[in-house]
Coordinates of N, CA and C in Angstrom, one line a residue:
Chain A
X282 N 15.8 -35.2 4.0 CA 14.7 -35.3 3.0 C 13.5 -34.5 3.5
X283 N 13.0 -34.5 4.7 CA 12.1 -34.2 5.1 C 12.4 -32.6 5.5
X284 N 13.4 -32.1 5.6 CA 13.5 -30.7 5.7 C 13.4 -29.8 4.3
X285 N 14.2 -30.6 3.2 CA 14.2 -30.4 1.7 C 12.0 -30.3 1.5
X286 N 11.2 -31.3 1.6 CA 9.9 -31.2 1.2 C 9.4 -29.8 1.9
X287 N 9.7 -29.8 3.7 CA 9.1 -28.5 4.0 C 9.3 -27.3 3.6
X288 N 10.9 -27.3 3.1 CA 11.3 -26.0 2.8 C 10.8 -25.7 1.5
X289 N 10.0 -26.5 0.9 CA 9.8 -26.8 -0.8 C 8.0 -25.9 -0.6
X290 N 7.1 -26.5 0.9 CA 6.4 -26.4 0.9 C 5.7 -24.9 1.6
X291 N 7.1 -24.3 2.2 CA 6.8 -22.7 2.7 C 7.3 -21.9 2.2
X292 N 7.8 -22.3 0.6 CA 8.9 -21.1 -0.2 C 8.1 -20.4 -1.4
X293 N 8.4 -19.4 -1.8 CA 7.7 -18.9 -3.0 C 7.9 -19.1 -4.5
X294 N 7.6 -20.4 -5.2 CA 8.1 -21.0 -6.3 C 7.5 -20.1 -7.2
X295 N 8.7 -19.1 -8.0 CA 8.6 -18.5 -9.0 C 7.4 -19.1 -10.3
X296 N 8.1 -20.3 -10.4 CA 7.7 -20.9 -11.5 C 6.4 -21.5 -11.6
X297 N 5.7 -22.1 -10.2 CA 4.6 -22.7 -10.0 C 3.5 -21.9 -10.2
X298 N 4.0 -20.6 -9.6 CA 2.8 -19.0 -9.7 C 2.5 -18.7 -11.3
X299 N 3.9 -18.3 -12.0 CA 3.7 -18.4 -13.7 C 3.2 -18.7 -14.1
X300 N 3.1 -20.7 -13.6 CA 2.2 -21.3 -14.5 C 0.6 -21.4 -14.2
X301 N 0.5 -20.7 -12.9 CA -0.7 -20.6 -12.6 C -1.5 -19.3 -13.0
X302 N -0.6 -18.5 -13.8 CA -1.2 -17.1 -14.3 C -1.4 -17.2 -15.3
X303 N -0.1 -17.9 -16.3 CA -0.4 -18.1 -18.0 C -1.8 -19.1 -17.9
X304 N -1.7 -20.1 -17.2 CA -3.1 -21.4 -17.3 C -5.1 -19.4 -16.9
X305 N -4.2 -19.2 -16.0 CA -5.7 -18.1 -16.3 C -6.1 -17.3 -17.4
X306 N -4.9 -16.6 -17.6 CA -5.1 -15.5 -18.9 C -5.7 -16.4 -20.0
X307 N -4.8 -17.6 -20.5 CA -5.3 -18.6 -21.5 C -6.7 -18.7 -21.2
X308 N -7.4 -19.4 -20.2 CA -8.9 -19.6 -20.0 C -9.4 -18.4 -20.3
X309 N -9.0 -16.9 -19.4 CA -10.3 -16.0 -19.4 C -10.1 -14.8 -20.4
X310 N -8.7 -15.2 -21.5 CA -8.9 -13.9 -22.5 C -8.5 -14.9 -24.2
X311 N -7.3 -15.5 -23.6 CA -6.9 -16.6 -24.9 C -7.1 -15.7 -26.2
X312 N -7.7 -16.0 -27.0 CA -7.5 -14.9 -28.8 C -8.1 -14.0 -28.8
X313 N -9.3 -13.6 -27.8 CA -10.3 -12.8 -27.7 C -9.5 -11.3 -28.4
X314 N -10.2 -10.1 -28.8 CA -9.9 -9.0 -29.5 C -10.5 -8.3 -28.2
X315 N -9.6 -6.8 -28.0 CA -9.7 -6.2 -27.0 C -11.5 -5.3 -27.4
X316 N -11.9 -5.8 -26.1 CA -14.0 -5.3 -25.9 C -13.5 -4.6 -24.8
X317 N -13.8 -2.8 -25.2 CA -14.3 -2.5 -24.1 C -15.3 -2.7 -22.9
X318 N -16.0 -3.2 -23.2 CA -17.3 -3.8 -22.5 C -16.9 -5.0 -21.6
X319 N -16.0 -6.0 -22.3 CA -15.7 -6.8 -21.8 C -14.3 -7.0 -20.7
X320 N -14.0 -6.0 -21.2 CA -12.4 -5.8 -20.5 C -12.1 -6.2 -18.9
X321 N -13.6 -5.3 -18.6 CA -13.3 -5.2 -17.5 C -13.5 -6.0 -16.3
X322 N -14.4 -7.0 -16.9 CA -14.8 -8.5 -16.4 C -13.3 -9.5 -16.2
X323 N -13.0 -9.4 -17.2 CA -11.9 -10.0 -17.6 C -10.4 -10.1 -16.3
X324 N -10.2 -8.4 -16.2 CA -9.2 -8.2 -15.6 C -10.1 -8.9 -14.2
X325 N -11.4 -8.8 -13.5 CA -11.8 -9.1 -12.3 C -11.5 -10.7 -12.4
X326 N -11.9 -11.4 -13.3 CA -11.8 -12.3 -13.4 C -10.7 -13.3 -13.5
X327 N -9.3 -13.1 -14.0 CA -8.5 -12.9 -13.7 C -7.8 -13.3 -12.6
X328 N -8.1 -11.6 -11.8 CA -7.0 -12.1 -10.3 C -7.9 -12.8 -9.3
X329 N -9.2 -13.2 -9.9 CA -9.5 -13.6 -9.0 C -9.5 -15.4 -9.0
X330 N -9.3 -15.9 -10.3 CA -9.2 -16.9 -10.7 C -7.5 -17.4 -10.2
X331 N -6.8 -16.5 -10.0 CA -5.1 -16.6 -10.2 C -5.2 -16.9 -8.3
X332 N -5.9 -15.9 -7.9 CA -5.9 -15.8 -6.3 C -6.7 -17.1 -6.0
X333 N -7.6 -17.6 -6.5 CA -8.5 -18.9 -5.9 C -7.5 -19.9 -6.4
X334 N -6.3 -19.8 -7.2 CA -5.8 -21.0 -7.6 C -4.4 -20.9 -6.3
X335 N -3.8 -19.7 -6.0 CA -2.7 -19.4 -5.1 C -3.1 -20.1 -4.1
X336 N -4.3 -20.0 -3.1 CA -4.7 -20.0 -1.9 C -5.0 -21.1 -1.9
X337 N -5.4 -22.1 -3.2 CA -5.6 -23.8 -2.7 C -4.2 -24.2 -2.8
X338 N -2.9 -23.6 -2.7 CA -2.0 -24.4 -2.3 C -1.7 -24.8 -1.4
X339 N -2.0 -23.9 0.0 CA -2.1 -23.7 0.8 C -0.5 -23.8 1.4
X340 N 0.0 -22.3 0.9 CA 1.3 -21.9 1.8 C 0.5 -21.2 3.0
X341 N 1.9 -20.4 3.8 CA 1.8 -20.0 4.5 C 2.1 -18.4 3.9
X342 N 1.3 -18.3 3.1 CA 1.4 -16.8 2.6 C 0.1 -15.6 2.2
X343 N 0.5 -14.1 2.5 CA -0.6 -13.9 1.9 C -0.6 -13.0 0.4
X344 N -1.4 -13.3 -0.5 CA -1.1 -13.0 -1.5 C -1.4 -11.5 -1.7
X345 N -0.8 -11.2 -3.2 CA -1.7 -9.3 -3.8 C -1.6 -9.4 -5.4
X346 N -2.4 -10.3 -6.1 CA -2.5 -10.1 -7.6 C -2.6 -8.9 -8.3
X347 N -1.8 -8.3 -8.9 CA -2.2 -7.3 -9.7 C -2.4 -7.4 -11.0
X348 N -3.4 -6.9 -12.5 CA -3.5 -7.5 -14.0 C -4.0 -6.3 -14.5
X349 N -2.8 -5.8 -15.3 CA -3.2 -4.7 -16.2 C -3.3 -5.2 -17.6
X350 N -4.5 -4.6 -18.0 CA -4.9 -5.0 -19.9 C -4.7 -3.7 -20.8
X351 N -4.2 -3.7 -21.7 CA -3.8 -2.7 -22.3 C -4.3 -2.7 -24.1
X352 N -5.1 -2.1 -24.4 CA -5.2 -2.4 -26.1 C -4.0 -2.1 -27.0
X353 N -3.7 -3.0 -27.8 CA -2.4 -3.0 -28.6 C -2.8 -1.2 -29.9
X354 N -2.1 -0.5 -29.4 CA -2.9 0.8 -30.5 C -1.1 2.1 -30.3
X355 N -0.3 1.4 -30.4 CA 1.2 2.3 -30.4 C 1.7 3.3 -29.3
X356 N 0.5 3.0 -28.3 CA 0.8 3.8 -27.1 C 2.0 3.4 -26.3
X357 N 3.0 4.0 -25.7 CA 3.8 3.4 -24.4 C 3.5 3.1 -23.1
X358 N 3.9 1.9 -22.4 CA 3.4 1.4 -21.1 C 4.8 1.0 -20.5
X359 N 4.7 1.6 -19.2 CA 6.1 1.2 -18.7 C 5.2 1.2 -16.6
X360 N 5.8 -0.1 -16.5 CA 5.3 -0.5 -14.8 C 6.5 -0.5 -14.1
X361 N 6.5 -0.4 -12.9 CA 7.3 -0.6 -11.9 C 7.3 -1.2 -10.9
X362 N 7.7 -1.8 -9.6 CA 7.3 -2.5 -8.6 C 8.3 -1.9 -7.3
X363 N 8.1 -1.9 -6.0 CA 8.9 -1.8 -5.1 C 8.4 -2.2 -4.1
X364 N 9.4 -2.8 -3.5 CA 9.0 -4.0 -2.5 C 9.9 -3.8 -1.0
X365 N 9.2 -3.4 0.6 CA 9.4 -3.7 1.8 C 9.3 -4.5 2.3
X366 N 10.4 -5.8 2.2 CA 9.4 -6.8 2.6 C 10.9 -7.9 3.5
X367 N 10.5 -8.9 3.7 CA 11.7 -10.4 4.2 C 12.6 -10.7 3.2
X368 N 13.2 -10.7 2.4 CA 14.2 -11.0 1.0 C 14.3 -12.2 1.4
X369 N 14.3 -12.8 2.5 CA 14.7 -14.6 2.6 C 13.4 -15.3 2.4
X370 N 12.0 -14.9 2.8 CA 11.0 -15.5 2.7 C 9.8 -15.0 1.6
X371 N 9.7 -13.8 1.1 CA 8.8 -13.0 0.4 C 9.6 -12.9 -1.4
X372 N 8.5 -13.2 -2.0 CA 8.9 -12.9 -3.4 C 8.0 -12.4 -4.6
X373 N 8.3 -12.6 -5.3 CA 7.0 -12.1 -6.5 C 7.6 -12.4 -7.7
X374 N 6.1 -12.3 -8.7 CA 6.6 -12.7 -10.4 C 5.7 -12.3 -11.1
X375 N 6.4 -11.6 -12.2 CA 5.1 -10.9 -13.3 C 5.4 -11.6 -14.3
X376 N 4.3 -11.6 -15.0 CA 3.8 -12.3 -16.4 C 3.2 -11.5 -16.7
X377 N 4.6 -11.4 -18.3 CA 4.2 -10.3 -19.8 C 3.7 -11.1 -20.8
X378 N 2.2 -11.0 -20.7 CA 1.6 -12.3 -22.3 C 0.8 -11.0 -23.2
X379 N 0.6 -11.4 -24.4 CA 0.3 -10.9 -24.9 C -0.9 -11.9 -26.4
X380 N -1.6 -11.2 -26.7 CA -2.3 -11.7 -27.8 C -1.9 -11.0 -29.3
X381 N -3.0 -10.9 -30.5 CA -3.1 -9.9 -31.2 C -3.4 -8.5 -31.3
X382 N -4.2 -8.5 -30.0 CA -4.9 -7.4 -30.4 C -4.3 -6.4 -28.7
X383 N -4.2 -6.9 -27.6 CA -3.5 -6.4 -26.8 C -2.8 -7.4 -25.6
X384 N -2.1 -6.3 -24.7 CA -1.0 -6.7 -23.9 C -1.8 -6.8 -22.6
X385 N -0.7 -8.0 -22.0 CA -1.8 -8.2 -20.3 C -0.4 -8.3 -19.6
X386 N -0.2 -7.5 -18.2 CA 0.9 -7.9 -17.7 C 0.1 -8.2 -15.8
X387 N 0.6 -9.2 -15.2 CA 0.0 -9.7 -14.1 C 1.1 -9.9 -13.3
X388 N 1.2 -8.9 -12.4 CA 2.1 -9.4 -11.0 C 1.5 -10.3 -9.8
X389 N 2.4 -11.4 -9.3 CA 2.0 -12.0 -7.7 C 2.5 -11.5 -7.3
X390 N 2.4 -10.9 -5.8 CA 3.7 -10.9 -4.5 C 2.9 -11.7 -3.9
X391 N 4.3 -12.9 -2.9 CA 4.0 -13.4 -2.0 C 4.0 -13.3 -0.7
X392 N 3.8 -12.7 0.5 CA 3.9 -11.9 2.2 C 4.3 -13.4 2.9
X393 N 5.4 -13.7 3.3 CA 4.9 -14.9 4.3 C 4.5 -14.5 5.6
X394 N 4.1 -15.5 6.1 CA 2.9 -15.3 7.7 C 3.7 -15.5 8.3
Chain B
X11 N 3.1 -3.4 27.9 CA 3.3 -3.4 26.4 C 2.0 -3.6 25.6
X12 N 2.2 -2.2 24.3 CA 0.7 -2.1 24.0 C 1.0 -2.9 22.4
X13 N -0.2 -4.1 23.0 CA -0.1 -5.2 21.3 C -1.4 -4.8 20.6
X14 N -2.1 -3.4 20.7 CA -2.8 -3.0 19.8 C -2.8 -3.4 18.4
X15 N -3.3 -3.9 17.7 CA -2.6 -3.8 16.0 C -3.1 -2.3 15.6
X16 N -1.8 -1.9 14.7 CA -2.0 -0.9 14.1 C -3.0 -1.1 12.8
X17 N -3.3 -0.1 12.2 CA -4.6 -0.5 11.0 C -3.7 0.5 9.9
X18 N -3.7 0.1 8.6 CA -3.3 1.2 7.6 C -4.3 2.2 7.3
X19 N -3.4 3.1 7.1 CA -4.9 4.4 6.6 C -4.2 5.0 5.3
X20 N -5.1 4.4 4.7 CA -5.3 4.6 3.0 C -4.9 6.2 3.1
X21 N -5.5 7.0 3.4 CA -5.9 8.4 3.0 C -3.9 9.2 3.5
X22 N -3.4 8.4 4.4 CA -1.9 9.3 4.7 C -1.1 8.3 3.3
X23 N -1.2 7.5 3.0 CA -1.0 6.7 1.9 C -1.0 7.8 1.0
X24 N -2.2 8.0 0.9 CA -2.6 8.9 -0.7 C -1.4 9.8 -1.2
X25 N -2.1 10.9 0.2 CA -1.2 11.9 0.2 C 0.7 11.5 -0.3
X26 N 1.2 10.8 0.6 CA 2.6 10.8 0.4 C 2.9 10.5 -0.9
X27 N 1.9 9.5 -1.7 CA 1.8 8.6 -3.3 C 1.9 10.5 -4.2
X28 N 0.8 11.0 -3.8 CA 0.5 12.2 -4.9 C 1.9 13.2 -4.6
X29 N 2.1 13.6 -3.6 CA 3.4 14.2 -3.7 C 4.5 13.8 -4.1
X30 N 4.9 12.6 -4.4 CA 5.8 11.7 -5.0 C 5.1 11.9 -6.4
X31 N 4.2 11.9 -6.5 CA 4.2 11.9 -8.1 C 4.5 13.5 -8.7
X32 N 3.8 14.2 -8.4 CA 3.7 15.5 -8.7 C 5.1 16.2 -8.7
X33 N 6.3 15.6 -7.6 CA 7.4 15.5 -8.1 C 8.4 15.5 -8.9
X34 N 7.8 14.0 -9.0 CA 8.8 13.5 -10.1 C 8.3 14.1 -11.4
X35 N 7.0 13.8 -11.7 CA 6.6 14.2 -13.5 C 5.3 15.6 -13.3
X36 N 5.6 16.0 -12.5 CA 4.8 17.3 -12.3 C 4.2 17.8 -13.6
X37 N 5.3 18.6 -14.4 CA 4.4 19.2 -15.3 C 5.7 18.7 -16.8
X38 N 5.7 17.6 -16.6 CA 6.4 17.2 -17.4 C 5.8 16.6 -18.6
X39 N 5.9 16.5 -19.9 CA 5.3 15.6 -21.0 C 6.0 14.1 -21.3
X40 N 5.1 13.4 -21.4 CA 5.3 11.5 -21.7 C 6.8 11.8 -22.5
X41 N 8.1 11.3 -22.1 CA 9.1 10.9 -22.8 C 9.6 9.4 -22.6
X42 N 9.4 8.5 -24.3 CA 10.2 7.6 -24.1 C 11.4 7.4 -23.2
X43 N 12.4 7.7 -23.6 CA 13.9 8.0 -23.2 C 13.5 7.9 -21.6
X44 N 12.5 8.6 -21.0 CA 12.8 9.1 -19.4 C 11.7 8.4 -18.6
X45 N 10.3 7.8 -19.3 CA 9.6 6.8 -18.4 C 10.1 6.2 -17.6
X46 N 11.4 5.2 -18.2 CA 12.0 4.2 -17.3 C 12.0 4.9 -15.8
X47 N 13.2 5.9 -16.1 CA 13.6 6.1 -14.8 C 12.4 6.7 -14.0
X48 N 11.1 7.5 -14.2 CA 10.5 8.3 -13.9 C 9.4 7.0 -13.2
X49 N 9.7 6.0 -13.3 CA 8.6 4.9 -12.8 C 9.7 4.0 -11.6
X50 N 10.4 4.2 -11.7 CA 11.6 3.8 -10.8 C 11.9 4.7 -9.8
X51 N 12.0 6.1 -10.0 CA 11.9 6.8 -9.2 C 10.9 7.2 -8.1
X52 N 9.5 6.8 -9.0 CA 8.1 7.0 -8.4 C 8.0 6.5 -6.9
X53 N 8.2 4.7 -7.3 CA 8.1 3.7 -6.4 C 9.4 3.6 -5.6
X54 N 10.4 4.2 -5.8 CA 11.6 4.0 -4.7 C 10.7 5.5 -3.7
X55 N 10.9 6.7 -4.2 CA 10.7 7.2 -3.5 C 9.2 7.4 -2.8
X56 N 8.5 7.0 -2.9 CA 7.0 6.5 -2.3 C 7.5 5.4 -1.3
X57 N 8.5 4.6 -1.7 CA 8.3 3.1 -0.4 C 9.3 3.9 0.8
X58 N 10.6 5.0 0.0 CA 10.9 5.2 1.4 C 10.5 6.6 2.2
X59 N 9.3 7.2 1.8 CA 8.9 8.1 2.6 C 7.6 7.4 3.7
X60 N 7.0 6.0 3.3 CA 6.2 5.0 4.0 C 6.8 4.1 4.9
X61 N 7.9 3.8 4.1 CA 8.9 3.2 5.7 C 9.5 4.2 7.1
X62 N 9.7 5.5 6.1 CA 9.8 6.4 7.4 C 8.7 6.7 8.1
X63 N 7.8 6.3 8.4 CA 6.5 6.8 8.8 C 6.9 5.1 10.3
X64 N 7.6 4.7 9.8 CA 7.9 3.4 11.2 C 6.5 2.4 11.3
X65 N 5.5 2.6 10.8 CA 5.0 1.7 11.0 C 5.2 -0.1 10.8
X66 N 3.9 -0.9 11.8 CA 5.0 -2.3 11.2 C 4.1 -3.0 10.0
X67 N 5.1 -2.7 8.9 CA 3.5 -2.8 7.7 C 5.1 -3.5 7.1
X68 N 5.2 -4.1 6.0 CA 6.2 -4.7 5.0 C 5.2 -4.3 3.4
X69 N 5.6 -3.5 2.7 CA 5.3 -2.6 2.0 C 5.5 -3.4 0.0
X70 N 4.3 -2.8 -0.4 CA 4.4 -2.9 -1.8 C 4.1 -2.2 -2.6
X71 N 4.8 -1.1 -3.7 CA 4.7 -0.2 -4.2 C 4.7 0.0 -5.8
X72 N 3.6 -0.4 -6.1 CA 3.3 -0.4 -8.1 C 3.1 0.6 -9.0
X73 N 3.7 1.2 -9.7 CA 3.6 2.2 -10.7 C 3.4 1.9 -12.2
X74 N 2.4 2.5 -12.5 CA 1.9 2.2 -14.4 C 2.1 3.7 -15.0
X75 N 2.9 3.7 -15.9 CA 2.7 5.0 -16.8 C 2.5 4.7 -17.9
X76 N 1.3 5.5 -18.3 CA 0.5 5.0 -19.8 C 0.8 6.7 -20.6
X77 N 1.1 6.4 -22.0 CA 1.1 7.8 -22.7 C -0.1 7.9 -22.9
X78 N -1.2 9.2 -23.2 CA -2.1 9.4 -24.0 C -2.5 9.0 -25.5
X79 N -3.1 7.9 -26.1 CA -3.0 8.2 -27.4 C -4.0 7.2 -27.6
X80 N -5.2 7.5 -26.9 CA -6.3 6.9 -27.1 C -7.0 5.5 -27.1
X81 N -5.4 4.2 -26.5 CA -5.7 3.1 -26.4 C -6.5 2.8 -25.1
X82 N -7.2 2.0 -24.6 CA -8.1 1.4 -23.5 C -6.9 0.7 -22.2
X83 N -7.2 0.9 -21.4 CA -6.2 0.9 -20.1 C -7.1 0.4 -18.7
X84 N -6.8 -0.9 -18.7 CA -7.8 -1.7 -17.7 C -7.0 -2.0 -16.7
X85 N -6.9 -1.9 -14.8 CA -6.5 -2.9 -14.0 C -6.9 -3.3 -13.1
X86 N -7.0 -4.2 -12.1 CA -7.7 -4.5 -11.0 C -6.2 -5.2 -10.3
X87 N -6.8 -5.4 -8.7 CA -5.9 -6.0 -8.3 C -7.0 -6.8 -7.2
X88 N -6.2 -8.2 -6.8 CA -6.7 -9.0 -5.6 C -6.1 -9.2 -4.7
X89 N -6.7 -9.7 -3.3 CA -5.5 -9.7 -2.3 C -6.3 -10.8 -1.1
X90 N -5.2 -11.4 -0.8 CA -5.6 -12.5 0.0 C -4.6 -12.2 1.3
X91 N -5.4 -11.9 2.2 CA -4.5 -11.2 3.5 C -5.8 -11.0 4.6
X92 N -4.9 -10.7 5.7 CA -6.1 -9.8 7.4 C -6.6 -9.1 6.8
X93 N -7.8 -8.5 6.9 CA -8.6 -7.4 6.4 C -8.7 -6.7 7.2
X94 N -8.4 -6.9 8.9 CA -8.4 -6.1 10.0 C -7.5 -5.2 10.1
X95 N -6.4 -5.4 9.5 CA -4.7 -4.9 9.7 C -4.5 -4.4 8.4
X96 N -4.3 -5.0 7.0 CA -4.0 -5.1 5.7 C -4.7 -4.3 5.2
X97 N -4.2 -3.4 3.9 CA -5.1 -2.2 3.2 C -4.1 -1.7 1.8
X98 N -4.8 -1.4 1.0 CA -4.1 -0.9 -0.1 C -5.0 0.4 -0.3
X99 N -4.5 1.1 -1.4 CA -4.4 2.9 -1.7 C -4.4 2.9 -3.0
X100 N -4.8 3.1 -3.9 CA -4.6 3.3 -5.3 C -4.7 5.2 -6.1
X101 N -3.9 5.4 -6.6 CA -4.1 6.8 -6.8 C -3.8 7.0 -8.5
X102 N -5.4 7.6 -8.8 CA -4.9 8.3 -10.4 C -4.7 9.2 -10.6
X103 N -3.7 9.3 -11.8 CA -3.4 11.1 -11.8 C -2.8 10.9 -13.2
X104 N -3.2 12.3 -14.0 CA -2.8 12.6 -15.4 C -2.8 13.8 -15.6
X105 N -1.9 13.6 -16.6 CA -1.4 15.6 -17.3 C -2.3 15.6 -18.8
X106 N -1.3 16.3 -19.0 CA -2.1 16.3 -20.7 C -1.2 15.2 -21.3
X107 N -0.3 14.7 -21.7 CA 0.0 13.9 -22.0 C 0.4 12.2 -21.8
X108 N 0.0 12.2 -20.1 CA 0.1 10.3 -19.8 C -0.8 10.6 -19.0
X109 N -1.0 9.3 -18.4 CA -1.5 8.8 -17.3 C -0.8 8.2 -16.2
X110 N -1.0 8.5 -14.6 CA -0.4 7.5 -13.9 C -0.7 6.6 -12.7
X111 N -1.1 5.3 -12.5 CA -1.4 4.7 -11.8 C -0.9 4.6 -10.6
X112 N -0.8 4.7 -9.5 CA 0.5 4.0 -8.3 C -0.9 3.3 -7.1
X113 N -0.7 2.0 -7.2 CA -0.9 1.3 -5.7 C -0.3 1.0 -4.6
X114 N -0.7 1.5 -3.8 CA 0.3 0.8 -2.4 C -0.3 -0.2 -1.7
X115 N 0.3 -1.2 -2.0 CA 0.0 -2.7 -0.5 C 0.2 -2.8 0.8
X116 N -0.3 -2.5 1.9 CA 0.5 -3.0 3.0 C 0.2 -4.0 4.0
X117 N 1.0 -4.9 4.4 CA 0.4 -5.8 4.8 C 0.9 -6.1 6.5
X118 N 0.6 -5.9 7.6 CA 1.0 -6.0 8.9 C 2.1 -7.3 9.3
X119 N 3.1 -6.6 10.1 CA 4.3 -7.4 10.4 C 3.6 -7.7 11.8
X120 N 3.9 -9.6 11.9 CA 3.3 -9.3 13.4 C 4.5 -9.3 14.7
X121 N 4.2 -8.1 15.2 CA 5.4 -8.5 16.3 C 5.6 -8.9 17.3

C-alpha cells in the first residue's frame, strides 16, 4: 500500500494536469471574444496560473507550460511536440479547448528530478 | 572528474532550429495536405541534430505552423526548473504564406 501512494505521488498524472488547465482557461478566458489588446495578458496569465497550480503539488518535477491563442477566422493551425526525455518517469498533456470566437491549445511536460 | 554543469546556449539552439526549418519549408507555400508532416518533420529533425551535439540536457521540441490569413496568433510559455543549467530558444520565421513558431526546452540531466 505504501509503495502504491508513493508511486502515485512521484508519477505524472495525465488527468490531474488536464484538469488543472481546463479549471485555468475557464477562469482566465471562459466566453470572452478574442481582444487583441487583451490576448496577450491572458496567454501570460494562463501558464502562469497552470504553473502556480503544478508546483503546489509538489512532485518531484520540473515543469514547461506552453498556451497558444488563436482567433477563430478559417485560418489553419497545426502544432507539434518532440520529446528527449526518461519514458518511464517524464510525460506530458495538451489541452485542445475552445470557445466561440477562438481556439486555445496548452501543453504540460513533466522533467522528473 | 570535471562536475562542472554544463549551461544551455540558446544562440547554438537557434541556429540548428533555423536550418531545420529552412529545410524542411524553405520556399514552400502553406499546404493543408503537407502541414502534418512538415511539423513532424520539423521537430524530429531539430531534437536529433540537439541530441547529437551530446550534451546532458533531456530535450523538448515544439512546432506551430499558422497559415497567413489575417487571424491574431498569441503564445507564451512558463517554466518551472534550475535557471543556472535550464534554458529555452524560441525562433520565428515566415514566408509569404505561413508562419512558423519552434521552441526548444532544455533541461539538465544530473549526472
Amino acid at each position: 500500500m505504501d509503495d502504491d501512494q508513493s508511486a502515485e505521488e512521484t508519477a505524472f498524472v495525465v488527468d490531474e494536469v488536464s484538469s488543472i488547465v481546463k479549471e485555468s482557461l475557464e477562469a482566465v478566458i471562459g466566453r470572452n471574444p478574442y481582444e487583441q489588446k487583451r490576448v496577450n495578458q491572458w496567454v501570460s496569465s494562463v501558464v502562469e496560473q497552470c504553473l502556480g497550480q503544478l508546483s503546489k503539488l509538489s512532485k518531484p518535477f520540473k515543469y514547461i507550460v506552453t498556451c497558444i491563442i488563436m482567433q477563430k477566422n478559417g485560418a489553419g493551425l497545426q502544432s507539434a511536440s518532440s520529446c528527449f526525455w526518461d519514458n518511464t518517469t517524464d510525460g506530458s498533456c495538451t489541452v485542445r479547448w475552445e470557445n466561440k470566437h477562438l481556439y486555445c491549445i496548452v501543453s504540460v511536460f513533466g522533467l522528473a528530478i | 572528474m570535471d562536475l562542472k554543469k554544463v549551461a544551455f546556449s540558446p544562440d547554438d539552439a537557434s541556429n540548428v532550429v533555423k536550418e531545420c526549418i529552412e529545410g524542411i519549408v524553405g520556399g514552400v507555400d502553406y499546404s493543408q495536405n503537407k502541414v502534418n508532416q512538415w511539423t513532424a518533420s520539423i521537430v524530429e529533425h531539430t531534437l536529433t541534430q540537439l541530441v547529437k551535439q551530446g550534451k546532458p540536457f533531456k530535450y523538448i521540441v515544439n512546432c506551430a505552423v499558422m497559415q497567413k490569413s489575417g487571424a491574431g496568433l498569441h503564445t507564451a510559455n512558463s517554466c518551472y526548473w534550475d535557471t543556472t543549467t535550464d534554458g529555452s530558444c524560441t525562433v520565428r520565421w515566415e514566408n509569404r504564406t505561413m508562419y512558423c513558431v519552434v521552441s526548444v526546452f532544455a533541461v539538465a540531466i544530473a549526472l
